[in-house]
PDB file of C-alpha atoms in Angstrom:
ATOM      1  CA  MET Y 119      76.031 136.464  96.106  1.00 52.00           C
ATOM      2  CA  ARG Y 120      74.474 139.566  94.594  1.00 52.00           C
ATOM      3  CA  THR Y 121      71.092 138.640  96.077  1.00 54.00           C
ATOM      4  CA  SER Y 122      72.436 138.441  99.605  1.00 56.00           C
ATOM      5  CA  ARG Y 123      74.179 141.831  99.245  1.00 55.00           C
ATOM      6  CA  THR Y 124      70.979 143.364  97.983  1.00 58.00           C
ATOM      7  CA  ALA Y 125      69.007 141.832 100.884  1.00 55.00           C
ATOM      8  CA  PHE Y 126      71.600 143.062 103.366  1.00 54.00           C
ATOM      9  CA  THR Y 127      71.567 146.582 101.887  1.00 56.00           C
ATOM     10  CA  ALA Y 128      67.747 146.647 101.993  1.00 55.00           C
ATOM     11  CA  ALA Y 129      67.704 145.503 105.649  1.00 56.00           C
ATOM     12  CA  ALA Y 130      70.310 148.115 106.599  1.00 55.00           C
ATOM     13  CA  ALA Y 131      68.351 150.856 104.817  1.00 54.00           C
ATOM     14  CA  LEU Y 132      65.124 149.805 106.570  1.00 54.00           C
ATOM     15  CA  THR Y 133      66.835 149.855 110.001  1.00 56.00           C
ATOM     16  CA  LEU Y 134      68.363 153.277 109.300  1.00 49.00           C
ATOM     17  CA  SER Y 135      65.005 154.598 108.152  1.00 53.00           C
ATOM     18  CA  THR Y 136      63.334 153.314 111.350  1.00 54.00           C
ATOM     19  CA  LEU Y 137      65.995 154.954 113.519  1.00 51.00           C
ATOM     20  CA  LEU Y 138      65.714 158.277 111.678  1.00 50.00           C
ATOM     21  CA  THR Y 139      61.910 158.210 111.927  1.00 51.00           C
ATOM     22  CA  SER Y 140      61.993 157.623 115.686  1.00 51.00           C
ATOM     23  CA  CYS Y 141      64.571 160.359 116.241  1.00 50.00           C
ATOM     24  CA  THR Y 142      62.781 162.960 114.081  1.00 49.00           C
ATOM     25  CA  GLY Y 143      59.316 162.404 115.542  1.00 51.00           C
ATOM     26  CA  GLY Y 144      57.910 160.781 112.433  1.00 53.00           C
ATOM     27  CA  GLY Y 145      56.917 157.684 114.420  1.00 58.00           C
ATOM     28  CA  GLU Y 146      55.952 156.789 117.974  1.00 67.00           C
ATOM     29  CA  ALA Y 147      59.233 156.428 119.845  1.00 67.00           C
ATOM     30  CA  TYR Y 148      59.351 155.027 123.366  1.00 72.00           C
ATOM     31  CA  VAL Y 149      60.393 157.673 125.865  1.00 71.00           C
ATOM     32  CA  PRO Y 150      60.974 156.355 129.397  1.00 72.00           C
ATOM     33  CA  PRO Y 151      59.123 158.229 132.164  1.00 73.00           C
ATOM     34  CA  VAL Y 152      61.141 160.755 134.131  1.00 71.00           C
ATOM     35  CA  PRO Y 153      60.739 160.478 137.922  1.00 67.00           C
ATOM     36  CA  ASP Y 154      59.332 163.529 139.716  1.00 65.00           C
ATOM     37  CA  ALA Y 155      62.267 165.122 141.532  1.00 66.00           C
ATOM     38  CA  SER Y 156      60.189 167.772 143.327  1.00 63.00           C
ATOM     39  CA  GLN Y 157      59.823 167.600 147.102  1.00 64.00           C
ATOM     40  CA  SER Y 158      56.517 166.441 148.570  1.00 58.00           C
ATOM     41  CA  THR Y 159      54.453 169.297 149.938  1.00 60.00           C
ATOM     42  CA  VAL Y 160      52.513 167.004 152.281  1.00 56.00           C
ATOM     43  CA  GLU Y 161      53.993 167.038 155.786  1.00 56.00           C
ATOM     44  CA  PRO Y 162      53.168 164.259 158.262  1.00 56.00           C
ATOM     45  CA  PRO Y 163      51.068 165.596 161.128  1.00 59.00           C
ATOM     46  CA  PRO Y 164      53.134 166.527 164.184  1.00 62.00           C
ATOM     47  CA  GLN Y 165      52.922 164.383 167.298  1.00 67.00           C
ATOM     48  CA  GLU Y 166      51.762 165.906 170.544  1.00 71.00           C
ATOM     49  CA  PRO Y 167      54.319 165.985 173.357  1.00 84.00           C
ATOM     50  CA  LEU Y 168      54.163 163.160 175.866  1.00 90.00           C
ATOM     51  CA  THR Y 169      53.399 164.377 179.402  1.00 91.00           C
ATOM     52  CA  ALA Y 170      53.466 162.708 182.796  1.00 91.00           C
ATOM     53  CA  PRO Y 171      50.222 161.955 184.668  1.00 92.00           C
ATOM     54  CA  GLU Y 172      49.419 164.293 187.538  1.00 88.00           C
ATOM     55  CA  ALA Y 173      47.992 163.194 190.875  1.00 82.00           C
ATOM     56  CA  ASP Y 174      44.699 164.724 192.008  1.00 84.00           C
ATOM     57  CA  LEU Y 175      44.359 166.405 195.388  1.00 85.00           C
ATOM     58  CA  GLY Y 176      44.095 163.870 198.157  1.00 87.00           C
ATOM     59  CA  GLU Y 177      45.746 161.081 196.155  1.00 90.00           C
ATOM     60  CA  LYS Y 178      49.065 159.577 197.154  1.00 89.00           C
ATOM     61  CA  GLU Y 179      51.317 158.527 194.271  1.00 91.00           C
ATOM     62  CA  VAL Y 180      52.793 155.138 195.136  1.00 89.00           C
ATOM     63  CA  LEU Y 181      54.532 154.493 191.818  1.00 89.00           C
ATOM     64  CA  ALA Y 182      55.614 156.787 188.952  1.00 92.00           C
ATOM     65  CA  GLU Y 183      57.602 155.571 185.987  1.00 94.00           C
ATOM     66  CA  GLY Y 184      58.623 157.215 182.735  1.00 93.00           C
ATOM     67  CA  PRO Y 185      59.242 158.467 180.306  1.00 95.00           C
ATOM     68  CA  ARG Y 186      60.194 155.047 179.023  1.00 96.00           C
ATOM     69  CA  ARG Y 187      60.127 153.216 175.714  1.00 96.00           C
ATOM     70  CA  GLY Y 188      59.074 149.609 175.150  1.00 96.00           C
ATOM     71  CA  PRO Y 189      58.502 146.878 177.727  1.00 97.00           C
ATOM     72  CA  TRP Y 190      59.281 147.328 181.403  1.00 96.00           C
ATOM     73  CA  LYS Y 191      59.773 144.513 183.898  1.00 90.00           C
ATOM     74  CA  GLY Y 192      58.063 146.499 186.599  1.00 84.00           C
ATOM     75  CA  ALA Y 193      58.400 147.418 190.170  1.00 74.00           C
ATOM     76  CA  THR Y 194      57.067 146.214 193.465  1.00 73.00           C
ATOM     77  CA  THR Y 195      55.690 148.812 195.808  1.00 71.00           C
ATOM     78  CA  THR Y 196      55.785 147.694 199.425  1.00 68.00           C
ATOM     79  CA  ASN Y 197      54.181 150.582 201.298  1.00 74.00           C
ATOM     80  CA  LEU Y 198      50.780 150.637 199.651  1.00 79.00           C
ATOM     81  CA  PRO Y 199      48.267 152.456 201.863  1.00 83.00           C
ATOM     82  CA  LYS Y 200      44.602 151.445 202.145  1.00 84.00           C
ATOM     83  CA  GLY Y 201      42.300 153.097 199.634  1.00 86.00           C
ATOM     84  CA  GLU Y 202      41.251 153.031 195.993  1.00 88.00           C
ATOM     85  CA  LEU Y 203      44.097 152.212 193.576  1.00 88.00           C
ATOM     86  CA  ARG Y 204      44.054 154.137 190.282  1.00 91.00           C
ATOM     87  CA  ILE Y 205      46.500 153.570 187.463  1.00 93.00           C
ATOM     88  CA  THR Y 206      46.995 156.210 184.774  1.00 95.00           C
ATOM     89  CA  VAL Y 207      48.886 155.616 181.520  1.00 97.00           C
ATOM     90  CA  HIS Y 208      49.996 158.261 179.023  1.00 96.00           C
ATOM     91  CA  CYS Y 209      51.428 156.791 175.826  1.00 96.00           C
ATOM     92  CA  LEU Y 210      52.342 157.673 172.248  1.00 95.00           C
ATOM     93  CA  SER Y 211      53.439 155.337 169.441  1.00 94.00           C
ATOM     94  CA  GLN Y 212      56.082 156.501 166.982  1.00 91.00           C
ATOM     95  CA  SER Y 213      54.789 154.394 164.101  1.00 87.00           C
ATOM     96  CA  LYS Y 214      51.328 152.846 163.885  1.00 93.00           C
ATOM     97  CA  PRO Y 215      48.750 152.634 166.700  1.00 95.00           C
ATOM     98  CA  THR Y 216      50.122 150.001 169.076  1.00 96.00           C
ATOM     99  CA  ASP Y 217      48.857 148.171 172.166  1.00 97.00           C
ATOM    100  CA  LEU Y 218      50.388 148.552 175.609  1.00 97.00           C
ATOM    101  CA  THR Y 219      49.469 146.028 178.328  1.00 96.00           C
ATOM    102  CA  VAL Y 220      49.625 146.900 182.021  1.00 95.00           C
ATOM    103  CA  THR Y 221      49.719 143.970 184.454  1.00 93.00           C
ATOM    104  CA  VAL Y 222      49.012 144.545 188.135  1.00 88.00           C
ATOM    105  CA  ASP Y 223      49.574 141.464 190.281  1.00 81.00           C
ATOM    106  CA  ASN Y 224      47.297 138.872 188.580  1.00 74.00           C
ATOM    107  CA  GLY Y 225      45.139 141.220 186.487  1.00 87.00           C
ATOM    108  CA  GLY Y 226      45.662 143.863 183.886  1.00 91.00           C
ATOM    109  CA  PHE Y 227      44.316 146.023 181.087  1.00 95.00           C
ATOM    110  CA  ASP Y 228      45.236 147.075 177.540  1.00 96.00           C
ATOM    111  CA  VAL Y 229      45.736 150.574 176.158  1.00 96.00           C
ATOM    112  CA  ARG Y 230      45.708 151.360 172.416  1.00 97.00           C
ATOM    113  CA  CYS Y 231      48.471 153.980 171.996  1.00 96.00           C
ATOM    114  CA  SER Y 232      47.916 156.432 169.142  1.00 94.00           C
ATOM    115  CA  ASN Y 233      50.600 157.459 166.679  1.00 91.00           C
ATOM    116  CA  LEU Y 234      49.352 161.090 166.526  1.00 89.00           C
ATOM    117  CA  HIS Y 235      47.887 162.089 169.874  1.00 91.00           C
ATOM    118  CA  GLN Y 236      48.861 161.178 173.398  1.00 92.00           C
ATOM    119  CA  THR Y 237      46.543 158.456 174.722  1.00 93.00           C
ATOM    120  CA  ILE Y 238      45.468 158.951 178.338  1.00 93.00           C
ATOM    121  CA  ILE Y 239      43.782 156.104 180.209  1.00 92.00           C
ATOM    122  CA  MET Y 240      42.869 156.017 183.895  1.00 91.00           C
ATOM    123  CA  ASN Y 241      41.835 152.671 185.297  1.00 89.00           C
ATOM    124  CA  GLY Y 242      40.285 152.324 188.752  1.00 87.00           C
ATOM    125  CA  TRP Y 243      41.675 149.138 190.215  1.00 78.00           C
ATOM    126  CA  GLY Y 244      39.505 148.966 193.290  1.00 75.00           C
ATOM    127  CA  ALA Y 245      40.066 148.802 197.015  1.00 71.00           C
ATOM    128  CA  THR Y 246      43.510 148.001 198.304  1.00 73.00           C
ATOM    129  CA  SER Y 247      44.691 146.958 201.688  1.00 70.00           C
ATOM    130  CA  ALA Y 248      48.001 147.998 203.152  1.00 68.00           C
ATOM    131  CA  GLY Y 249      50.691 145.913 201.555  1.00 74.00           C
ATOM    132  CA  LYS Y 250      52.397 145.627 198.184  1.00 78.00           C
ATOM    133  CA  PHE Y 251      51.679 145.169 194.505  1.00 80.00           C
ATOM    134  CA  ARG Y 252      53.693 144.496 191.338  1.00 86.00           C
ATOM    135  CA  LEU Y 253      53.201 146.356 188.061  1.00 90.00           C
ATOM    136  CA  THR Y 254      54.656 145.594 184.594  1.00 93.00           C
ATOM    137  CA  VAL Y 255      54.278 147.067 181.089  1.00 96.00           C
ATOM    138  CA  ALA Y 256      54.408 145.089 177.827  1.00 97.00           C
ATOM    139  CA  THR Y 257      54.577 146.909 174.481  1.00 97.00           C
ATOM    140  CA  GLU Y 258      56.772 147.480 171.415  1.00 96.00           C
ATOM    141  CA  GLU Y 259      59.937 149.609 171.345  1.00 96.00           C
ATOM    142  CA  THR Y 260      58.110 152.225 169.246  1.00 94.00           C
ATOM    143  CA  VAL Y 261      55.862 153.205 172.179  1.00 96.00           C
ATOM    144  CA  ARG Y 262      56.868 155.910 174.670  1.00 96.00           C
ATOM    145  CA  TRP Y 263      54.924 155.961 177.933  1.00 96.00           C
ATOM    146  CA  TYR Y 264      54.467 157.221 181.480  1.00 96.00           C
ATOM    147  CA  ILE Y 265      52.592 155.329 184.174  1.00 95.00           C
ATOM    148  CA  SER Y 266      51.391 156.436 187.597  1.00 94.00           C
ATOM    149  CA  ALA Y 267      49.748 154.422 190.366  1.00 91.00           C
ATOM    150  CA  ARG Y 268      47.927 156.437 193.021  1.00 91.00           C
ATOM    151  CA  VAL Y 269      45.824 155.626 196.030  1.00 90.00           C
ATOM    152  CA  SER Y 270      42.978 157.843 197.147  1.00 87.00           C
ATOM    153  CA  PRO Y 271      41.591 157.403 200.658  1.00 78.00           C
ATOM    154  CA  ARG Y 272      38.197 155.741 201.014  1.00 71.00           C
TER     155      ARG Y 272
END
């Protein structure tokens, strides 16, 4: 019985010695890292404002839509005059660069919308005859956009 008391006393003394050494700096004690509570000094770059496309002199705007966000089912314009159809898109993504797809009747084009600077794309669609056309926009909810369809006389 004496041997087990002596072994227990020795183990307790060794544990106490280890604790005292780690608390007094005599040994290498584990100190958990402290998170940095300071505010970040790096600001995200500001986004440019989103503006509407403007028609040039001599052009007739036949469709103007925006500002909108995300997909749009489109509109049908019935009083399309003869001339050259031009479609202008201004867009800006709130997160990462994101695609926006414009569909005009059976064709279309893609626009890569930036997340920092307003993207401006003008697409000449070619000659039109008097009549109508349908336009739709497909994109994510994070994209804000304006679209304008104009006809310039030939």
